[in-house]
Amino acid sequence: MSEPVVADPPATDAAPARGRVAWFHCFAGIAGDMALGALLDAGADLAEVRSLLERLPVPGWSLDVEPVLRGGIAGTRAVVETAEDGTTRTHAEIAAIVAGASLPPRVAARSLATFAALAEVEAGLHRRNVDDVHLHEVGGLDAIVDVVGVAAALEVLDVDHIAASAVATGTGTVRAAHGVLPNPAPAVVGLLARVGAPMRGLDIDKELTTPTGAALLVALAGSWGPMPAMSITASGFGAGTRDLSQLPNLTQVVLGTAPAATAAGPPGQPVVLLEANVDDVTGEALADAVAALLAAGAHDAWLTPITMKKGRPAHIVSALADVAAADAVGAVLVATTGSFGLRRTAMDRTPLPRSLAEVEVAGHRIGLKVGPHRVKVEHDDAAAVAAATGLTLGEVTSLAEEAWRRRV
């Protein structure tokens, strides 16, 4: 899948100095208007959100709120009305609108990251250049107001970290600009798969999670799972447009302050470190073991040379896995090394936000990994371009980094 260049996520999401947390509970899915409604319901001042949205260089929209009941629970529906009728825009056009709005840095960065995440997936699905992708469902002014409105509401609430639960999706089919699509839509699956977000399918023949909602989570959430540790200060419910008979059609947001121990960084993601010492396995088998551990779902796997009793050279085979995947990864570790056992250590990890990107050098595509503090060129891509063009690896890497800087 081709991946475009995106703007760096806001630095406060990656290494914040404060500990204000927003956790989205997507028990009935999430959409752009539901996320915005939840934040407004939790206390984001509507006038302040409107004031930030009014910086967008596009007229002809309004944002109001409507108190509703969904399944007996009070919530807020964000109502966006526009004068447009079926207008779609390319990713480049939307990025230009946001970039030209003089928004606060976090609002701009969060908005751009959301649109870029969706454009990346759509480009891969339709085999198009990222900037030329028409964002049908998200290219209209109403969707732009939803996305930038969410970023603005997060800013008004002074949210530093964003987390999300498992994301509920429906079944059956949905009708989109490209025709009838499976539910969840391919863009939703592609977005959530990119970051390994947990998904939960419900036997409900409705679109519970939209591409806009999925893109917001993928671009903004720094951790996934149950509610992170926090002292709760507020909560709210954002309502969808329809009632569901099976459950309340709502997205919940819970706001709070992270404990002092975690206020210096994003809420930790629970993981398990699996390890085994082996002294009777060949180098080829060890390499295969690392590959098998990664294929089994480990976040990372590596080898550490050690000296065991009687001076025997050996290796520690290590793998880092989610708690839910620890048993499966541990079984692979034992099977591939022949170890008679393994060690398990519970710990947290705090991964920084990152996105995949892509640029062209001498007519060849090169993948990048973009983080809040650096961009890293994919070595294999750069080496292949060097071999094809006669440039040195260093020259290709420099050209790729320069291409990224120009586009950003």
Short mmCIF file of C-alpha atoms in Angstrom, two decimals:
data_model
loop_
_atom_site.label_atom_id
_atom_site.label_comp_id
_atom_site.label_asym_id
_atom_site.label_seq_id
_atom_site.Cartn_x
_atom_site.Cartn_y
_atom_site.Cartn_z
CA MET A 1 0.00 0.00 0.00
CA SER A 2 1.40 3.40 -0.90
CA GLU A 3 1.79 5.81 1.98
CA PRO A 4 2.05 9.58 1.63
CA VAL A 5 3.92 12.22 3.52
CA VAL A 6 2.02 13.63 6.47
CA ALA A 7 2.70 16.45 8.86
CA ASP A 8 4.38 15.61 12.14
CA PRO A 9 1.85 14.96 14.90
CA PRO A 10 1.73 17.60 17.61
CA ALA A 11 4.66 17.36 19.96
CA THR A 12 2.39 17.41 22.99
CA ASP A 13 0.84 14.11 21.92
CA ALA A 14 4.24 12.45 21.71
CA ALA A 15 5.99 13.85 24.77
CA PRO A 16 3.56 16.09 26.63
CA ALA A 17 4.44 18.09 29.69
CA ARG A 18 0.95 17.77 31.08
CA GLY A 19 -1.41 14.90 31.73
CA ARG A 20 -4.86 15.78 30.39
CA VAL A 21 -6.36 12.61 28.90
CA ALA A 22 -9.37 11.94 26.64
CA TRP A 23 -10.46 8.29 26.29
CA PHE A 24 -12.96 7.48 23.54
CA HIS A 25 -15.20 4.52 24.37
CA CYS A 26 -16.32 3.20 20.99
CA PHE A 27 -18.76 0.56 22.26
CA ALA A 28 -21.17 1.44 19.43
CA GLY A 29 -18.56 2.66 16.98
CA ILE A 30 -17.49 6.20 16.15
CA ALA A 31 -18.11 8.81 13.47
CA GLY A 32 -16.81 12.33 13.06
CA ASP A 33 -20.01 13.99 14.26
CA MET A 34 -20.28 11.54 17.18
CA ALA A 35 -16.73 12.32 18.35
CA LEU A 36 -17.43 16.06 18.08
CA GLY A 37 -20.74 15.70 19.90
CA ALA A 38 -19.09 13.74 22.71
CA LEU A 39 -16.44 16.44 23.27
CA LEU A 40 -19.08 19.18 23.26
CA ASP A 41 -21.19 17.13 25.66
CA ALA A 42 -18.15 16.76 27.93
CA GLY A 43 -17.76 20.51 28.24
CA ALA A 44 -16.00 21.90 25.17
CA ASP A 45 -17.39 25.41 24.75
CA LEU A 46 -19.39 25.59 21.53
CA ALA A 47 -18.61 29.28 20.95
CA GLU A 48 -14.86 28.66 21.27
CA VAL A 49 -15.02 25.68 18.90
CA ARG A 50 -16.98 27.77 16.38
CA SER A 51 -14.45 30.59 16.72
CA LEU A 52 -11.61 28.27 15.74
CA LEU A 53 -13.63 26.77 12.88
CA GLU A 54 -14.36 30.24 11.53
CA ARG A 55 -10.67 30.54 10.67
CA LEU A 56 -11.19 28.01 7.87
CA PRO A 57 -11.12 29.88 4.53
CA VAL A 58 -14.39 28.29 3.43
CA PRO A 59 -17.82 29.87 4.06
CA GLY A 60 -21.26 28.33 4.00
CA TRP A 61 -21.37 26.12 7.09
CA SER A 62 -22.98 26.15 10.53
CA LEU A 63 -22.45 24.08 13.68
CA ASP A 64 -25.16 23.61 16.30
CA VAL A 65 -25.92 21.05 18.98
CA GLU A 66 -29.05 19.08 19.71
CA PRO A 67 -29.73 17.30 23.01
CA VAL A 68 -31.06 13.80 22.33
CA LEU A 69 -31.71 10.45 24.00
CA ARG A 70 -30.22 7.26 22.62
CA GLY A 71 -31.26 4.08 24.39
CA GLY A 72 -32.37 6.16 27.36
CA ILE A 73 -28.98 7.88 27.71
CA ALA A 74 -28.72 11.64 27.25
CA GLY A 75 -26.23 12.75 24.64
CA THR A 76 -25.39 15.59 22.28
CA ARG A 77 -25.72 15.46 18.52
CA ALA A 78 -23.40 17.77 16.61
CA VAL A 79 -25.41 19.17 13.70
CA VAL A 80 -23.32 20.50 10.80
CA GLU A 81 -25.16 22.11 7.91
CA THR A 82 -23.54 23.39 4.72
CA ALA A 83 -24.57 25.02 1.48
CA GLU A 84 -22.63 22.39 -0.48
CA ASP A 85 -24.29 19.54 -2.33
CA GLY A 86 -22.06 16.56 -3.09
CA THR A 87 -18.79 18.50 -3.29
CA THR A 88 -15.64 16.37 -3.01
CA ARG A 89 -12.04 17.50 -2.64
CA THR A 90 -8.64 15.95 -3.05
CA HIS A 91 -6.34 15.43 -0.10
CA ALA A 92 -4.10 18.23 -1.38
CA GLU A 93 -7.05 20.64 -1.52
CA ILE A 94 -8.14 19.80 2.02
CA ALA A 95 -4.59 20.10 3.35
CA ALA A 96 -4.32 23.53 1.74
CA ILE A 97 -7.57 24.64 3.41
CA VAL A 98 -6.35 23.55 6.85
CA ALA A 99 -2.85 24.92 6.35
CA GLY A 100 -4.26 28.30 5.33
CA ALA A 101 -6.53 28.67 8.34
CA SER A 102 -3.99 30.03 10.90
CA LEU A 103 -5.15 27.44 13.40
CA PRO A 104 -3.31 26.75 16.67
CA PRO A 105 -0.44 24.31 16.04
CA ARG A 106 -2.08 21.31 17.71
CA VAL A 107 -5.39 21.89 15.95
CA ALA A 108 -3.70 22.11 12.56
CA ALA A 109 -1.44 19.13 13.17
CA ARG A 110 -4.23 16.90 14.45
CA SER A 111 -6.50 17.86 11.55
CA LEU A 112 -3.80 17.33 8.91
CA ALA A 113 -2.82 13.98 10.44
CA THR A 114 -6.45 12.79 10.28
CA PHE A 115 -6.94 13.70 6.62
CA ALA A 116 -3.52 12.28 5.74
CA ALA A 117 -4.32 8.95 7.42
CA LEU A 118 -7.47 8.59 5.36
CA ALA A 119 -5.73 9.68 2.15
CA GLU A 120 -3.01 7.08 2.70
CA VAL A 121 -5.50 4.26 2.95
CA GLU A 122 -7.64 5.49 0.05
CA ALA A 123 -4.53 5.83 -2.13
CA GLY A 124 -3.68 2.21 -1.48
CA LEU A 125 -7.23 0.99 -2.04
CA HIS A 126 -7.61 2.80 -5.37
CA ARG A 127 -3.96 2.76 -6.48
CA ARG A 128 -3.82 6.53 -6.83
CA ASN A 129 -1.32 9.19 -5.90
CA VAL A 130 -2.06 10.47 -2.41
CA ASP A 131 -2.51 14.12 -3.33
CA ASP A 132 -4.87 13.19 -6.18
CA VAL A 133 -7.14 10.98 -4.09
CA HIS A 134 -10.68 12.36 -3.93
CA LEU A 135 -11.96 11.96 -0.39
CA HIS A 136 -15.61 11.46 -1.25
CA GLU A 137 -17.10 10.86 2.19
CA VAL A 138 -14.58 13.16 3.89
CA GLY A 139 -14.03 15.73 1.15
CA GLY A 140 -17.25 17.62 1.76
CA LEU A 141 -17.37 20.71 3.95
CA ASP A 142 -19.46 18.95 6.60
CA ALA A 143 -16.74 16.34 7.13
CA ILE A 144 -14.03 19.02 7.20
CA VAL A 145 -15.98 20.82 9.92
CA ASP A 146 -16.32 17.52 11.84
CA VAL A 147 -12.59 16.75 11.74
CA VAL A 148 -11.31 20.25 12.43
CA GLY A 149 -14.09 20.64 14.99
CA VAL A 150 -12.85 17.60 16.90
CA ALA A 151 -9.30 18.97 16.87
CA ALA A 152 -10.61 22.36 18.01
CA ALA A 153 -12.69 20.80 20.83
CA LEU A 154 -9.66 18.84 22.03
CA GLU A 155 -7.73 22.12 22.13
CA VAL A 156 -10.51 23.93 24.00
CA LEU A 157 -10.51 21.10 26.56
CA ASP A 158 -6.68 21.25 26.71
CA VAL A 159 -6.34 17.53 25.95
CA ASP A 160 -2.75 16.28 25.78
CA HIS A 161 -3.19 12.51 25.35
CA ILE A 162 -5.85 10.59 23.46
CA ALA A 163 -6.69 6.93 24.00
CA ALA A 164 -9.42 4.68 22.63
CA SER A 165 -11.16 1.43 23.41
CA ALA A 166 -11.71 -1.45 21.02
CA VAL A 167 -13.70 -0.12 18.07
CA ALA A 168 -17.10 -1.65 17.36
CA THR A 169 -18.04 -2.27 13.73
CA GLY A 170 -21.21 -3.56 12.11
CA THR A 171 -21.91 -6.15 9.45
CA GLY A 172 -23.62 -6.44 6.07
CA THR A 173 -23.00 -3.76 3.45
CA VAL A 174 -22.94 0.03 3.25
CA ARG A 175 -23.55 2.36 0.35
CA ALA A 176 -20.74 4.80 -0.43
CA ALA A 177 -19.58 7.01 -3.29
CA HIS A 178 -17.91 3.98 -4.89
CA GLY A 179 -21.09 1.89 -4.66
CA VAL A 180 -22.06 -0.89 -2.27
CA LEU A 181 -19.19 -1.88 0.02
CA PRO A 182 -18.76 -4.50 2.72
CA ASN A 183 -19.36 -3.31 6.27
CA PRO A 184 -17.01 -2.35 7.89
CA ALA A 185 -15.85 -0.40 4.85
CA PRO A 186 -12.41 -1.23 3.42
CA ALA A 187 -11.11 2.19 4.47
CA VAL A 188 -12.16 1.54 8.08
CA VAL A 189 -10.45 -1.85 8.12
CA GLY A 190 -7.34 -0.47 6.45
CA LEU A 191 -7.07 2.44 8.85
CA LEU A 192 -7.49 0.44 12.04
CA ALA A 193 -5.19 -2.33 10.77
CA ARG A 194 -2.38 0.17 10.18
CA VAL A 195 -1.90 0.75 13.91
CA GLY A 196 -3.07 -2.64 15.17
CA ALA A 197 -6.17 -1.11 16.74
CA PRO A 198 -8.47 -3.64 18.41
CA MET A 199 -11.75 -4.10 16.55
CA ARG A 200 -14.95 -5.77 17.74
CA GLY A 201 -17.58 -6.87 15.25
CA LEU A 202 -21.23 -6.64 16.30
CA ASP A 203 -24.11 -8.42 14.57
CA ILE A 204 -25.76 -5.12 13.63
CA ASP A 205 -26.54 -4.38 9.99
CA LYS A 206 -25.54 -0.71 10.26
CA GLU A 207 -22.37 1.29 9.70
CA LEU A 208 -21.20 1.81 13.27
CA THR A 209 -17.72 3.15 12.51
CA THR A 210 -17.19 5.50 9.58
CA PRO A 211 -13.92 6.23 7.78
CA THR A 212 -13.87 9.68 9.38
CA GLY A 213 -14.23 8.22 12.87
CA ALA A 214 -11.56 5.59 12.23
CA ALA A 215 -9.17 8.19 10.77
CA LEU A 216 -9.56 10.41 13.85
CA LEU A 217 -8.65 7.54 16.15
CA VAL A 218 -5.74 6.30 14.04
CA ALA A 219 -4.25 9.78 13.71
CA LEU A 220 -4.75 10.89 17.31
CA ALA A 221 -4.85 7.93 19.69
CA GLY A 222 -1.58 7.09 21.43
CA SER A 223 -2.88 3.96 23.18
CA TRP A 224 -5.69 1.41 22.84
CA GLY A 225 -7.66 -0.70 25.27
CA PRO A 226 -9.50 -0.17 28.57
CA MET A 227 -9.70 3.25 30.15
CA PRO A 228 -6.19 4.37 31.17
CA ALA A 229 -5.43 5.38 34.73
CA MET A 230 -6.78 8.87 35.35
CA SER A 231 -8.66 11.05 37.80
CA ILE A 232 -11.93 11.65 35.91
CA THR A 233 -12.98 15.27 35.50
CA ALA A 234 -15.79 15.02 32.92
CA SER A 235 -17.47 12.73 30.43
CA GLY A 236 -19.88 13.05 27.55
CA PHE A 237 -21.83 11.16 24.91
CA GLY A 238 -21.94 12.02 21.21
CA ALA A 239 -25.02 10.77 19.40
CA GLY A 240 -25.38 9.26 15.96
CA THR A 241 -28.25 10.25 13.71
CA ARG A 242 -30.33 7.11 14.18
CA ASP A 243 -31.59 4.97 17.06
CA LEU A 244 -30.40 1.36 17.30
CA SER A 245 -32.56 -1.32 18.86
CA GLN A 246 -29.57 -3.35 20.08
CA LEU A 247 -27.62 -0.66 21.99
CA PRO A 248 -27.38 3.13 22.42
CA ASN A 249 -26.01 4.73 19.27
CA LEU A 250 -23.42 6.80 21.15
CA THR A 251 -19.69 7.40 21.42
CA GLN A 252 -18.51 8.15 24.94
CA VAL A 253 -15.54 10.30 25.87
CA VAL A 254 -14.06 10.35 29.38
CA LEU A 255 -11.77 13.21 30.36
CA GLY A 256 -9.32 13.18 33.22
CA THR A 257 -5.86 13.84 34.52
CA ALA A 258 -3.18 11.15 34.37
CA PRO A 259 -1.52 10.18 37.66
CA ALA A 260 1.69 11.99 38.47
CA ALA A 261 3.70 8.88 37.66
CA THR A 262 2.50 8.92 34.05
CA ALA A 263 2.03 12.64 33.50
CA ALA A 264 5.43 12.88 31.78
CA GLY A 265 4.31 10.66 28.92
CA PRO A 266 1.32 9.04 27.23
CA PRO A 267 -0.63 6.37 29.10
CA GLY A 268 1.36 3.13 28.96
CA GLN A 269 0.34 0.18 26.82
CA PRO A 270 0.53 -3.12 28.77
CA VAL A 271 2.87 -5.62 27.12
CA VAL A 272 4.63 -8.86 28.04
CA LEU A 273 8.34 -9.54 27.54
CA LEU A 274 8.93 -13.19 26.63
CA GLU A 275 12.47 -14.61 26.84
CA ALA A 276 14.36 -17.86 26.65
CA ASN A 277 18.09 -18.69 26.93
CA VAL A 278 19.32 -21.09 24.25
CA ASP A 279 22.81 -22.52 23.70
CA ASP A 280 22.16 -25.33 21.23
CA VAL A 281 20.51 -23.57 18.26
CA THR A 282 22.24 -22.57 15.02
CA GLY A 283 22.41 -19.02 13.79
CA GLU A 284 20.10 -19.84 10.90
CA ALA A 285 17.50 -21.25 13.30
CA LEU A 286 17.77 -18.18 15.53
CA ALA A 287 17.14 -15.91 12.55
CA ASP A 288 14.12 -18.00 11.61
CA ALA A 289 12.86 -17.79 15.20
CA VAL A 290 12.97 -13.98 15.17
CA ALA A 291 11.08 -13.91 11.86
CA ALA A 292 8.48 -16.35 13.18
CA LEU A 293 7.95 -14.31 16.37
CA LEU A 294 7.29 -11.16 14.35
CA ALA A 295 4.93 -13.05 12.06
CA ALA A 296 3.06 -14.32 15.13
CA GLY A 297 2.29 -10.76 16.20
CA ALA A 298 5.20 -9.70 18.39
CA HIS A 299 5.80 -5.95 18.44
CA ASP A 300 9.53 -6.67 18.32
CA ALA A 301 11.89 -9.63 18.59
CA TRP A 302 15.67 -9.73 19.02
CA LEU A 303 18.73 -11.76 20.01
CA THR A 304 21.23 -10.95 22.75
CA PRO A 305 24.54 -12.86 22.95
CA ILE A 306 25.36 -14.15 26.46
CA THR A 307 27.73 -16.61 28.14
CA MET A 308 26.11 -19.41 30.12
CA LYS A 309 27.54 -21.87 32.64
CA LYS A 310 30.78 -23.62 31.79
CA GLY A 311 31.57 -20.72 29.46
CA ARG A 312 29.16 -21.84 26.75
CA PRO A 313 28.22 -19.11 24.22
CA ALA A 314 24.45 -18.68 24.00
CA HIS A 315 21.69 -16.22 23.11
CA ILE A 316 18.66 -14.74 24.81
CA VAL A 317 15.72 -14.85 22.40
CA SER A 318 13.35 -11.99 23.32
CA ALA A 319 9.93 -10.96 22.07
CA LEU A 320 7.62 -8.11 23.11
CA ALA A 321 3.92 -8.80 22.68
CA ASP A 322 0.50 -7.52 23.66
CA VAL A 323 -1.01 -9.24 26.67
CA ALA A 324 -3.69 -10.84 24.47
CA ALA A 325 -1.06 -12.24 22.08
CA ALA A 326 1.48 -13.33 24.70
CA ASP A 327 0.43 -16.99 24.82
CA ALA A 328 0.53 -17.38 21.04
CA VAL A 329 3.89 -15.62 20.73
CA GLY A 330 5.29 -17.64 23.65
CA ALA A 331 4.24 -20.88 21.97
CA VAL A 332 6.12 -19.84 18.82
CA LEU A 333 9.20 -18.96 20.86
CA VAL A 334 9.26 -22.40 22.45
CA ALA A 335 8.51 -24.22 19.19
CA THR A 336 11.16 -22.44 17.13
CA THR A 337 13.98 -22.61 19.70
CA GLY A 338 13.26 -25.95 21.36
CA SER A 339 13.54 -24.27 24.77
CA PHE A 340 12.16 -26.17 27.76
CA GLY A 341 10.54 -23.01 29.09
CA LEU A 342 10.46 -19.23 28.95
CA ARG A 343 10.27 -16.16 31.15
CA ARG A 344 7.37 -13.68 31.16
CA THR A 345 7.71 -10.13 32.46
CA ALA A 346 4.77 -7.72 32.53
CA MET A 347 5.64 -4.13 31.63
CA ASP A 348 4.34 -1.01 29.88
CA ARG A 349 5.53 0.56 26.66
CA THR A 350 4.85 4.10 25.44
CA PRO A 351 5.22 4.13 21.64
CA LEU A 352 5.40 7.55 20.03
CA PRO A 353 2.96 8.35 17.22
CA ARG A 354 4.31 7.49 13.79
CA SER A 355 3.04 7.37 10.22
CA LEU A 356 4.23 5.68 7.07
CA ALA A 357 4.99 7.96 4.18
CA GLU A 358 6.29 7.78 0.64
CA VAL A 359 8.30 10.04 -1.71
CA GLU A 360 9.83 9.66 -5.16
CA VAL A 361 13.55 9.74 -5.97
CA ALA A 362 14.63 9.48 -9.59
CA GLY A 363 11.22 8.09 -10.49
CA HIS A 364 11.32 5.39 -7.81
CA ARG A 365 9.12 5.25 -4.73
CA ILE A 366 10.81 5.15 -1.32
CA GLY A 367 9.02 4.46 1.95
CA LEU A 368 9.54 6.60 5.05
CA LYS A 369 8.63 6.29 8.69
CA VAL A 370 7.58 9.69 10.07
CA GLY A 371 7.68 10.40 13.80
CA PRO A 372 7.34 13.54 15.91
CA HIS A 373 11.11 14.14 15.96
CA ARG A 374 12.55 12.54 12.82
CA VAL A 375 11.90 10.88 9.48
CA LYS A 376 13.58 7.55 8.69
CA VAL A 377 14.13 6.29 5.15
CA GLU A 378 13.36 2.60 4.59
CA HIS A 379 16.76 1.02 3.98
CA ASP A 380 15.63 -1.71 1.57
CA ASP A 381 13.84 0.82 -0.65
CA ALA A 382 16.83 3.17 -0.66
CA ALA A 383 19.22 0.31 -1.44
CA ALA A 384 17.05 -0.82 -4.36
CA VAL A 385 16.95 2.71 -5.80
CA ALA A 386 20.71 3.05 -5.38
CA ALA A 387 21.26 -0.19 -7.28
CA ALA A 388 18.86 0.88 -10.05
CA THR A 389 20.21 4.41 -10.52
CA GLY A 390 23.91 4.18 -9.71
CA LEU A 391 23.54 6.72 -6.89
CA THR A 392 25.13 5.93 -3.55
CA LEU A 393 22.97 4.85 -0.66
CA GLY A 394 23.80 8.10 1.14
CA GLU A 395 22.77 10.18 -1.87
CA VAL A 396 19.44 8.36 -2.18
CA THR A 397 18.75 8.78 1.54
CA SER A 398 19.54 12.51 1.40
CA LEU A 399 17.34 13.00 -1.67
CA ALA A 400 14.44 11.15 -0.01
CA GLU A 401 14.71 13.24 3.15
CA GLU A 402 14.87 16.44 1.11
CA ALA A 403 11.78 15.39 -0.89
CA TRP A 404 9.94 14.83 2.38
CA ARG A 405 10.95 18.23 3.75
CA ARG A 406 9.77 19.97 0.58
CA ARG A 407 6.36 18.32 0.71
CA VAL A 408 5.80 18.90 4.40
#
